[in-house]
Amino acid sequence: MELSKRWKDRRTERWFLDAVVEEEKIKKLCDVIPHIPSQQSIVDHYWCCFSKDEKEIRDFLFYHVFLSKKGFDRKHVDDDVLHFGSILTAPYVLVGLHRSGMPSHNDIGLHTGVLLATALELELDVATMGCQAGFVKVKKFNKLIRKYRNIPDKNHLIPVMAVCVGYKERLDKEYFYLEDGTRVNTQLSVDKDRKPNNFVGKHEQ
């Protein structure tokens, strides 16, 4: 599919198929990260990529980090906490970790955009997630992240963004409940009515 059409058809996917993503595509996606420019050449964050096999940390991200306390669509959601099916089901989740004590130069946002564009070029479906209203267990997360990754940094690391990649599955339900009672969002109605970003062209002559 033509890349521009993939951008036009893109949605923030809320559910992913249990399908294998080619290892070569994930390698190409991760290989881009060291070459993305940083503002003032300051490294203020790390990226880590977690597969579904790393269940302990993936569950922590799902239950305790990337969630909304209020929900995005109060017309359809009555409860206070909203969990995201993309974090639960994506074959791979890349997490941007801000280094506490470092000035924020919005590099994570820039990097997220590059990862989104690269994933689309690789013909993957993507969900970008910045709702981390559930994150309060800073020490527990930092102990857990260092269990899975050898990060040479004593600063606390704060999960700020997630980029979920795989192959989408569109569900009719907007949300459903897991056996433990957790409500999982599968399709936000805001995606159906998404407004385009503003672009200002030249004056018509």
Tab-separated table of C-alpha atoms in Angstrom:
chain	number	residue	atom	x	y	z
A	1	MET	CA	0.000	0.000	0.000
A	2	GLU	CA	1.213	3.511	-0.799
A	3	LEU	CA	2.700	5.155	2.310
A	4	SER	CA	0.548	8.296	2.096
A	5	LYS	CA	-2.562	6.110	2.022
A	6	ARG	CA	-1.350	4.226	5.102
A	7	TRP	CA	-1.134	7.579	6.891
A	8	LYS	CA	-4.632	8.542	5.779
A	9	ASP	CA	-6.083	5.172	6.833
A	10	ARG	CA	-4.136	5.055	10.094
A	11	ARG	CA	-5.887	4.863	13.448
A	12	THR	CA	-4.590	4.553	16.982
A	13	GLU	CA	-5.229	0.826	17.162
A	14	ARG	CA	-6.824	-0.491	20.350
A	15	TRP	CA	-6.499	-4.235	19.764
A	16	PHE	CA	-3.946	-6.414	17.989
A	17	LEU	CA	-4.142	-9.854	16.447
A	18	ASP	CA	-2.199	-12.680	18.048
A	19	ALA	CA	-0.071	-12.862	14.906
A	20	VAL	CA	3.689	-13.106	14.590
A	21	VAL	CA	5.449	-9.897	13.604
A	22	GLU	CA	8.498	-10.512	11.440
A	23	GLU	CA	11.630	-10.204	13.568
A	24	GLU	CA	13.373	-8.304	10.777
A	25	LYS	CA	10.727	-5.548	10.947
A	26	ILE	CA	11.198	-5.106	14.701
A	27	LYS	CA	14.964	-5.024	14.254
A	28	LYS	CA	14.652	-2.300	11.593
A	29	LEU	CA	12.308	-0.314	13.843
A	30	CYS	CA	14.644	-0.471	16.839
A	31	ASP	CA	17.727	0.239	14.691
A	32	VAL	CA	16.268	3.667	13.845
A	33	ILE	CA	16.271	4.857	17.473
A	34	PRO	CA	20.005	5.700	17.904
A	35	HIS	CA	19.887	7.858	14.763
A	36	ILE	CA	16.893	10.073	15.615
A	37	PRO	CA	18.041	13.640	16.332
A	38	SER	CA	17.850	14.998	19.873
A	39	GLN	CA	17.422	18.632	20.796
A	40	GLN	CA	20.797	20.124	21.787
A	41	SER	CA	22.204	16.559	21.565
A	42	ILE	CA	21.017	15.901	25.124
A	43	VAL	CA	20.019	12.307	25.814
A	44	ASP	CA	17.112	12.752	28.207
A	45	HIS	CA	15.457	9.359	27.790
A	46	TYR	CA	15.833	5.700	26.865
A	47	TRP	CA	13.720	3.381	24.732
A	48	CYS	CA	13.067	-0.268	25.561
A	49	CYS	CA	11.170	-2.826	23.472
A	50	PHE	CA	9.156	-5.520	25.269
A	51	SER	CA	7.614	-8.590	23.673
A	52	LYS	CA	4.504	-10.372	24.948
A	53	ASP	CA	6.790	-13.063	26.376
A	54	GLU	CA	7.993	-10.560	28.979
A	55	LYS	CA	4.694	-10.907	30.785
A	56	GLU	CA	5.663	-9.495	34.180
A	57	ILE	CA	6.657	-6.071	32.927
A	58	ARG	CA	3.978	-6.007	30.222
A	59	ASP	CA	1.334	-6.646	32.883
A	60	PHE	CA	2.819	-3.861	35.017
A	61	LEU	CA	2.607	-1.433	32.090
A	62	PHE	CA	-1.003	-2.471	31.462
A	63	TYR	CA	-2.289	-2.387	35.042
A	64	HIS	CA	-0.170	0.333	36.651
A	65	VAL	CA	1.168	2.736	34.029
A	66	PHE	CA	-0.654	3.320	30.747
A	67	LEU	CA	-4.249	4.020	31.671
A	68	SER	CA	-6.704	6.874	31.941
A	69	LYS	CA	-8.309	7.803	35.244
A	70	LYS	CA	-11.244	9.582	33.629
A	71	GLY	CA	-11.647	7.968	30.215
A	72	PHE	CA	-11.665	9.790	26.894
A	73	ASP	CA	-15.334	9.467	26.051
A	74	ARG	CA	-17.650	10.162	28.970
A	75	LYS	CA	-20.703	9.512	26.770
A	76	HIS	CA	-19.749	5.849	26.492
A	77	VAL	CA	-17.687	5.216	29.644
A	78	ASP	CA	-19.188	5.373	33.110
A	79	ASP	CA	-16.306	4.088	35.232
A	80	ASP	CA	-13.282	6.102	36.293
A	81	VAL	CA	-10.416	3.886	35.092
A	82	LEU	CA	-9.764	2.919	31.495
A	83	HIS	CA	-7.130	0.345	30.467
A	84	PHE	CA	-5.954	-0.006	26.891
A	85	GLY	CA	-6.199	-3.183	24.850
A	86	SER	CA	-3.216	-2.132	22.734
A	87	ILE	CA	-0.845	-2.391	25.717
A	88	LEU	CA	-2.279	-5.810	26.539
A	89	THR	CA	-2.308	-7.367	23.064
A	90	ALA	CA	0.426	-5.778	20.919
A	91	PRO	CA	3.196	-8.254	20.040
A	92	TYR	CA	5.737	-5.533	20.851
A	93	VAL	CA	5.557	-2.389	22.982
A	94	LEU	CA	8.330	0.206	22.836
A	95	VAL	CA	8.428	2.377	25.950
A	96	GLY	CA	10.050	5.806	26.177
A	97	LEU	CA	11.625	6.318	29.628
A	98	HIS	CA	12.406	9.865	30.743
A	99	ARG	CA	15.455	10.263	32.968
A	100	SER	CA	14.376	12.073	36.134
A	101	GLY	CA	16.377	15.192	36.855
A	102	MET	CA	17.017	15.829	33.171
A	103	PRO	CA	15.504	18.863	31.440
A	104	SER	CA	12.700	17.852	29.158
A	105	HIS	CA	13.253	18.843	25.541
A	106	ASN	CA	10.247	16.967	24.178
A	107	ASP	CA	12.586	14.503	22.497
A	108	ILE	CA	10.335	11.588	23.414
A	109	GLY	CA	7.527	13.156	21.382
A	110	LEU	CA	9.832	13.579	18.379
A	111	HIS	CA	11.117	10.018	18.711
A	112	THR	CA	7.576	8.682	19.015
A	113	GLY	CA	6.662	10.353	15.724
A	114	VAL	CA	9.685	8.838	13.985
A	115	LEU	CA	8.851	5.372	15.331
A	116	LEU	CA	5.249	5.774	14.173
A	117	ALA	CA	6.371	6.814	10.684
A	118	THR	CA	8.897	3.978	10.475
A	119	ALA	CA	6.353	1.389	11.629
A	120	LEU	CA	3.898	2.562	8.964
A	121	GLU	CA	6.659	2.345	6.352
A	122	LEU	CA	7.226	-1.261	7.501
A	123	GLU	CA	3.478	-1.867	6.996
A	124	LEU	CA	2.804	-2.406	10.698
A	125	ASP	CA	-0.217	-1.125	12.583
A	126	VAL	CA	0.512	1.207	15.483
A	127	ALA	CA	-0.902	2.644	18.691
A	128	THR	CA	0.896	5.512	20.407
A	129	MET	CA	0.017	5.948	24.061
A	130	GLY	CA	0.826	8.804	26.419
A	131	CYS	CA	-1.824	8.283	29.109
A	132	GLN	CA	0.135	7.253	32.182
A	133	ALA	CA	-2.356	8.325	34.852
A	134	GLY	CA	-1.805	5.065	36.722
A	135	PHE	CA	1.905	5.547	37.294
A	136	VAL	CA	2.614	6.021	40.994
A	137	LYS	CA	4.849	3.033	41.823
A	138	VAL	CA	8.109	4.668	40.739
A	139	LYS	CA	10.512	2.576	42.845
A	140	LYS	CA	8.798	-0.703	41.972
A	141	PHE	CA	8.890	0.097	38.270
A	142	ASN	CA	12.566	1.054	38.372
A	143	LYS	CA	13.435	-2.186	40.143
A	144	LEU	CA	11.428	-4.139	37.589
A	145	ILE	CA	12.839	-2.390	34.512
A	146	ARG	CA	16.384	-3.097	35.649
A	147	LYS	CA	15.464	-6.743	36.110
A	148	TYR	CA	14.780	-6.922	32.362
A	149	ARG	CA	17.209	-4.365	30.960
A	150	ASN	CA	20.773	-3.388	31.866
A	151	ILE	CA	20.305	0.379	31.956
A	152	PRO	CA	23.498	2.246	32.983
A	153	ASP	CA	21.713	5.042	34.811
A	154	LYS	CA	21.061	5.559	38.522
A	155	ASN	CA	18.328	8.130	37.908
A	156	HIS	CA	14.711	7.129	38.275
A	157	LEU	CA	13.166	6.341	34.910
A	158	ILE	CA	9.641	7.543	34.168
A	159	PRO	CA	7.583	5.793	31.460
A	160	VAL	CA	6.177	8.597	29.322
A	161	MET	CA	5.218	7.135	25.942
A	162	ALA	CA	4.404	3.727	24.509
A	163	VAL	CA	4.477	2.706	20.853
A	164	CYS	CA	2.550	-0.534	20.315
A	165	VAL	CA	3.131	-2.363	17.024
A	166	GLY	CA	1.666	-5.423	15.349
A	167	TYR	CA	-1.277	-6.233	13.113
A	168	LYS	CA	-4.613	-4.718	14.047
A	169	GLU	CA	-7.908	-6.331	14.862
A	170	ARG	CA	-10.967	-4.066	14.849
A	171	LEU	CA	-13.586	-5.129	17.407
A	172	ASP	CA	-17.244	-4.096	17.490
A	173	LYS	CA	-17.261	-3.604	21.270
A	174	GLU	CA	-15.813	-0.404	22.651
A	175	TYR	CA	-14.696	-2.153	25.835
A	176	PHE	CA	-15.042	-5.416	27.730
A	177	TYR	CA	-14.079	-6.839	31.124
A	178	LEU	CA	-11.302	-9.271	32.004
A	179	GLU	CA	-11.942	-12.049	34.519
A	180	ASP	CA	-10.414	-9.917	37.290
A	181	GLY	CA	-12.918	-7.121	36.558
A	182	THR	CA	-10.518	-4.846	34.681
A	183	ARG	CA	-12.242	-2.925	31.910
A	184	VAL	CA	-10.237	-2.907	28.672
A	185	ASN	CA	-10.808	-0.299	26.017
A	186	THR	CA	-10.854	-1.737	22.498
A	187	GLN	CA	-12.029	1.126	20.287
A	188	LEU	CA	-12.435	4.774	21.227
A	189	SER	CA	-15.264	6.486	19.391
A	190	VAL	CA	-12.985	9.550	19.096
A	191	ASP	CA	-11.135	7.581	16.392
A	192	LYS	CA	-14.302	7.496	14.314
A	193	ASP	CA	-14.659	11.274	14.397
A	194	ARG	CA	-11.000	12.190	14.276
A	195	LYS	CA	-10.341	15.755	13.162
A	196	PRO	CA	-7.359	16.439	10.889
A	197	ASN	CA	-4.410	18.525	12.028
A	198	ASN	CA	-4.261	22.070	10.680
A	199	PHE	CA	-2.146	22.747	7.629
A	200	VAL	CA	-1.900	26.243	6.196
A	201	GLY	CA	-0.955	26.436	2.533
A	202	LYS	CA	-0.168	29.385	0.275
A	203	HIS	CA	-2.738	32.035	-0.532
A	204	GLU	CA	-4.763	31.269	-3.616
A	205	GLN	CA	-3.870	33.673	-6.413
